[in-house]
XYZ file of C-alpha atoms in Angstrom:
317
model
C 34.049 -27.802 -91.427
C 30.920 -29.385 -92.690
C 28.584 -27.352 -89.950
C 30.880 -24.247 -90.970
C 30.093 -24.639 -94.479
C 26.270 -25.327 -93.842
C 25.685 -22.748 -91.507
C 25.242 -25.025 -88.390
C 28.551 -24.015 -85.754
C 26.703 -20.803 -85.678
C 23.321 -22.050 -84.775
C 24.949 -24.425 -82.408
C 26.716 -21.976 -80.780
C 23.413 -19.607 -80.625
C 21.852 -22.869 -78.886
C 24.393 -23.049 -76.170
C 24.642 -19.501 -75.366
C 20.754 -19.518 -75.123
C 20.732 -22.931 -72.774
C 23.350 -20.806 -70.730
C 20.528 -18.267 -70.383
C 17.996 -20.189 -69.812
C 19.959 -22.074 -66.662
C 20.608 -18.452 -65.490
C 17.560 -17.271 -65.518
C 16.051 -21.034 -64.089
C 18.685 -19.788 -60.947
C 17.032 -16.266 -60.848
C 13.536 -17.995 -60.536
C 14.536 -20.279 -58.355
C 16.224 -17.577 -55.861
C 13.233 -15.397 -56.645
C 11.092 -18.087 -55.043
C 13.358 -19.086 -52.389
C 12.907 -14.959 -51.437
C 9.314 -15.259 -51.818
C 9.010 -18.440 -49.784
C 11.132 -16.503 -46.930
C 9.005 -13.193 -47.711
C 5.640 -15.361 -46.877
C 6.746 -16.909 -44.141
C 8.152 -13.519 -42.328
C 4.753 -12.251 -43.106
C 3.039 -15.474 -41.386
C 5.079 -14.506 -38.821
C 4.467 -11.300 -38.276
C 0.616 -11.437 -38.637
C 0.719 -14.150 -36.101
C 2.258 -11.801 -33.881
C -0.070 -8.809 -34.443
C -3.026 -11.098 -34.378
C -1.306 -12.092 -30.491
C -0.817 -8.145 -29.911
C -4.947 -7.349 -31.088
C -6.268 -10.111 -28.296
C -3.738 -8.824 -25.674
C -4.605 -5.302 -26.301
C -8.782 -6.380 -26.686
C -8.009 -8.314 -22.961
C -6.291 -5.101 -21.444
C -9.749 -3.046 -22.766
C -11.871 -5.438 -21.601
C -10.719 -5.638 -18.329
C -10.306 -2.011 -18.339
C -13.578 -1.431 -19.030
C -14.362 -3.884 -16.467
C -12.669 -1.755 -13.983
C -14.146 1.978 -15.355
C -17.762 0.000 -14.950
C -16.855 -1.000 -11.626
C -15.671 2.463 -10.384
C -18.869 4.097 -12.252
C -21.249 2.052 -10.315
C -23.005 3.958 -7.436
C -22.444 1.625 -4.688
C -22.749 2.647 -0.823
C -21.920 0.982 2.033
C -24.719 -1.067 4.281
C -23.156 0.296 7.312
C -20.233 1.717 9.039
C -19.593 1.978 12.641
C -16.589 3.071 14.974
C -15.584 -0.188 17.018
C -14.759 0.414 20.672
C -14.068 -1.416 23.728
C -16.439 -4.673 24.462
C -18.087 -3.558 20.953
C -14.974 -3.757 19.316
C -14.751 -7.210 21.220
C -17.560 -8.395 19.961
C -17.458 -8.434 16.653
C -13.750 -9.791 16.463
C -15.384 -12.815 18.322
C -18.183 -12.901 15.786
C -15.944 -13.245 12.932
C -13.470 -14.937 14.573
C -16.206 -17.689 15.531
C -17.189 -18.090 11.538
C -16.040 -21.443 9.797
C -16.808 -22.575 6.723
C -15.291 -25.259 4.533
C -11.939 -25.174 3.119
C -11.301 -22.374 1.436
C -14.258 -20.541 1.502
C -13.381 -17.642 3.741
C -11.039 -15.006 2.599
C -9.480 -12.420 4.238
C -7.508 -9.514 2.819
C -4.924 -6.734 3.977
C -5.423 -3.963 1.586
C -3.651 -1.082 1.746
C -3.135 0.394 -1.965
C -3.861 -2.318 -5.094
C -7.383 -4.444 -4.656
C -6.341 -8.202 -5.316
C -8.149 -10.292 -7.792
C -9.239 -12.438 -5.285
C -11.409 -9.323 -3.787
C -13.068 -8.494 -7.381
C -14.120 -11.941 -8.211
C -15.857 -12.331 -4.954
C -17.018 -8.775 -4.525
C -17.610 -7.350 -8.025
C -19.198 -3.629 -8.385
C -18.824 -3.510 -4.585
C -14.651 -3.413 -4.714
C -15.052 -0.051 -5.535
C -16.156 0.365 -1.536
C -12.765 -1.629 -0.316
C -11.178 1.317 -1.840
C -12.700 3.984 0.426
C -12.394 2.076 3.273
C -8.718 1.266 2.578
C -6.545 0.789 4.542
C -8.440 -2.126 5.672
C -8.675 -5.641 6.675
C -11.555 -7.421 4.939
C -13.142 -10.608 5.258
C -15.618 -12.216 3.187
C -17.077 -15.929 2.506
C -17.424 -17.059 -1.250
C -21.661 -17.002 -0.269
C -22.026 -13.733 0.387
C -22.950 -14.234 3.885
C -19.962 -11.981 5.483
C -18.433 -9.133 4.015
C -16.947 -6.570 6.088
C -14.008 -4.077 6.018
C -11.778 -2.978 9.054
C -9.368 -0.725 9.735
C -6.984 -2.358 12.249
C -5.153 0.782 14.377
C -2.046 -1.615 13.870
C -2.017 -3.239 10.643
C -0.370 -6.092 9.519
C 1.335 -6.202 6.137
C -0.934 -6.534 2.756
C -1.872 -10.115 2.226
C -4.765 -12.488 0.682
C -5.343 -15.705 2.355
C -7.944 -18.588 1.519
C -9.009 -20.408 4.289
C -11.616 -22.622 6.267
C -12.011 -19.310 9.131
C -10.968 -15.628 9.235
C -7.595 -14.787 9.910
C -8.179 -12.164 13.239
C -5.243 -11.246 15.008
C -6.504 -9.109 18.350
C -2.905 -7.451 18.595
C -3.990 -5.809 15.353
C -6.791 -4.007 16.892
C -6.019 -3.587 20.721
C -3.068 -3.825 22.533
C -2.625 -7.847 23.894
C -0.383 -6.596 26.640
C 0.072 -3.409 28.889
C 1.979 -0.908 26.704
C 3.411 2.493 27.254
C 1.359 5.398 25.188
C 2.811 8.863 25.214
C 0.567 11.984 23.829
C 3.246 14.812 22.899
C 1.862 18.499 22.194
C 4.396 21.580 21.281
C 3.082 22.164 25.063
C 1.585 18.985 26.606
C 3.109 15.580 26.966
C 1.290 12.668 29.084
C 3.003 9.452 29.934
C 0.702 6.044 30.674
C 0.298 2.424 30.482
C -2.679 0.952 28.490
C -3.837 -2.177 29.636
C -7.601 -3.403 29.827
C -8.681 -0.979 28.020
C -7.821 1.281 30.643
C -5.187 4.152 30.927
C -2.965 4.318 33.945
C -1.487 7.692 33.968
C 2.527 8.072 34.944
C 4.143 11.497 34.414
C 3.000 14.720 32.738
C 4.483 17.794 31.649
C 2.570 21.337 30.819
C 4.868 24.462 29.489
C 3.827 27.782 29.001
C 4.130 28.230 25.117
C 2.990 31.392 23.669
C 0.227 30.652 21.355
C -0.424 33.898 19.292
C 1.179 37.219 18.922
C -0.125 40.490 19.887
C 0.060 43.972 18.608
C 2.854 45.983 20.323
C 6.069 44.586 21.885
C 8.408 41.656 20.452
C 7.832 41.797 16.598
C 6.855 38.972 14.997
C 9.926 37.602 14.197
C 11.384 37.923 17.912
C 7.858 36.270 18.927
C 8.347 33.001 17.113
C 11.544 32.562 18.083
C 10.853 32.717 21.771
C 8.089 30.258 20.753
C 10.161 28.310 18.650
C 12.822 28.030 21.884
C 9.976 27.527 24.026
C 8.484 24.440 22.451
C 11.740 22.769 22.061
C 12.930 23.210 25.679
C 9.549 21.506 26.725
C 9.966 18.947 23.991
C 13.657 18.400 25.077
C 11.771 17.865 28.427
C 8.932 15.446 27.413
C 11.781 13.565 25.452
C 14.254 12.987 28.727
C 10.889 12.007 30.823
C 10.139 8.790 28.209
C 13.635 7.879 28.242
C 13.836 7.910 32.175
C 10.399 6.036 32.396
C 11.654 3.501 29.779
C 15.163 2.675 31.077
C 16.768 4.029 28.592
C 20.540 6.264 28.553
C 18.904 9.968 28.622
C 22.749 11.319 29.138
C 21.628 13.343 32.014
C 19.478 13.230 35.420
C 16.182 14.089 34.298
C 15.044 17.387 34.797
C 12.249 18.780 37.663
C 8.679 17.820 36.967
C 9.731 14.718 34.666
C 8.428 12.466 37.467
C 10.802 9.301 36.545
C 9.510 7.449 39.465
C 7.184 4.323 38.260
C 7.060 1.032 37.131
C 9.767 -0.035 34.598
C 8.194 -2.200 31.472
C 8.969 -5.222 30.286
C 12.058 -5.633 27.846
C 9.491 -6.376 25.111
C 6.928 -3.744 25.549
C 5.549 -1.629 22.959
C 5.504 2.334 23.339
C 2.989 3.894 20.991
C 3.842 8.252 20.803
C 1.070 10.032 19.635
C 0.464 13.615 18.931
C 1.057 16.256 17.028
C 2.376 15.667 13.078
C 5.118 18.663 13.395
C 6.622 17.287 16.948
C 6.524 13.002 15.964
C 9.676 13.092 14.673
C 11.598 13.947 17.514
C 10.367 11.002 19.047
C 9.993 8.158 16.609
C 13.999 6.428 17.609
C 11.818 5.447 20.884
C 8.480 4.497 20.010
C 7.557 1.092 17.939
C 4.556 3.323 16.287
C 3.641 7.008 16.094
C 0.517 8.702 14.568
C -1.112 11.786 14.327
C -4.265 12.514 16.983
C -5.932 15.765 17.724
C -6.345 15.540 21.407
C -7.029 18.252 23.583
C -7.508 19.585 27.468
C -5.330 18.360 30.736
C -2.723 16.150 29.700
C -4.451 13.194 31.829
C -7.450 14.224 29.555
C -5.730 14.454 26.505
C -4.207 11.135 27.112
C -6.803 9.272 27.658
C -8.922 11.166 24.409
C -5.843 9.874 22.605
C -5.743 6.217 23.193
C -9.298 6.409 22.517
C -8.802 7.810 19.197
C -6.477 5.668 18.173
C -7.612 2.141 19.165
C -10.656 2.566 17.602
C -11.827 0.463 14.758
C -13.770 1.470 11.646
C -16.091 -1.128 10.884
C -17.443 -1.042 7.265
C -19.890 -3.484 5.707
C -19.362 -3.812 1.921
């Protein structure tokens, strides 16, 4: 009654009310700083990751630029050189023969992507392994051998450290006699390769229009009759290899397939060569096909063929 009278229950209660406040707004600072503190470190955080983003994206332009620099260099090869027979030979044994210590020699099966490996040792001059790609390259961490060849049978892509070159002969010439068949849309030749020598078996020539003349079958009739033409003989090249190599041709073959021979091993390898448009019919019997342009007497042609193909492009980087 006394703090009535005097004045004081008001001022008390003005006191409380303002304590109340000031606790409320004590919690607003306090939450306000707790939001800050998260604030801060969510910014930390996410210029720690854009700093991490910069160098990534400065490492991907450096080594970009690396790469432009590499391609813009004018670089040439010391030497190229088509590999054949006891040439060929030759230089398999010569880098066959090199040893170095461990890990010092690298060879390389490149067929698209350069590895690492390659740049670090080779620098500007990677920019060659791409021309000469496909390839099988082999070079020594001192510079004394580097060299790029195209095998005619590659292996798979691979890198490989080691105290000697990895040379497989079967990659570059055949290591045992196998069958090699040259198929034209009016030629087809049938031999064994062994020795670096062909040994011819069967043959087939057909009479295939080549080009039309003015006056008598339009054009149309014309290249159906050669259309017919070139797959009769192809049906006929086809049921010569499968009588030569054993296999079910689903009839006797016809006259002039010459079947008679000697049979080949279970494991040989028949190689069909020829003409792009015409592979496909025979690629069910042949472990590899590929595209030649050989021409003349189908003895000729097959003989042009298998020297086409076994050749080795020697490149020096």
């Amino acid at each position: 009654m006394l703090d009535e009278l005097l004045g004081r229950a008001e001022l008390k209660d003005r006191i409380e009310a303002l304590q109340e406040e000031k606790r409320h707004l004590q919690r607003r600072a306090e939450a306000e700083e707790e939001r800050r503190s998260e604030a801060a470190r969510k910014r930390q955080e996410a210029e720690a990751e854009v700093n991490r983003l910069e160098d990534r994206i400065g490492g991907l332009e450096e080594r970009i630029g690396r790469l432009s620099a590499t391609d813009d260099v004018e670089v040439s090869f010391r030497g190229t050189e088509t590999l054949r027979g006891d040439r060929r030979d030759e230089v398999l044994a010569r880098l066959d023969s090199f040893e170095t210590s461990a890990e010092g020699a690298l060879t390389a099966m490149v067929t698209e992507d350069v590895p690492d490996a390659l740049r670090d040792v080779l620098g500007e001059r990677t920019a060659l392994i791409r021309r000469a790609a496909p390839c099988l390259v082999c070079v020594d961490d001192a510079g004394l051998v580097a060299a790029g060849l195209a095998p005619p049978t590659p292996p798979a892509p691979f890198v490989e450290w080691g105290d000697s070159f990895r040379i497989d002969r079967s990659w570059f010439a055949p290591v045992k006699p196998t069958w090699v068949a040259l198929v034209r849309s009016d030629r087809f030749a049938l031999g064994v390769y062994a020795g670096d020598a062909v040994t011819p078996l069967d043959e087939i020539e057909s009479d295939v229009r080549g080009t039309h003349s003015k006056g008598g079958f339009s054009q149309a009739r014309f290249e159906r009759r050669r259309d017919q033409q070139v797959d009769e003989h192809l049906g006929r090249a086809r049921e010569a290899l499968e009588a030569h190599l054993g296999a079910d041709a689903g009839e006797e073959s016809r006259a002039g397939s010459g079947a008679d021979g000697p049979t080949p091993p279970a494991d040989a390898d028949v190689v069909v060569l020829g003409e792009q448009t015409v592979l496909g019919r025979f690629t069910d019997l042949a472990d590899r096909t590929a595209t030649v342009d050989a021409t003349g007497d189908p003895a000729d042609a097959l003989r042009s063929a298998v020297r086409d193909f076994w050749a080795v492009r020697l490149s020096l980087l």
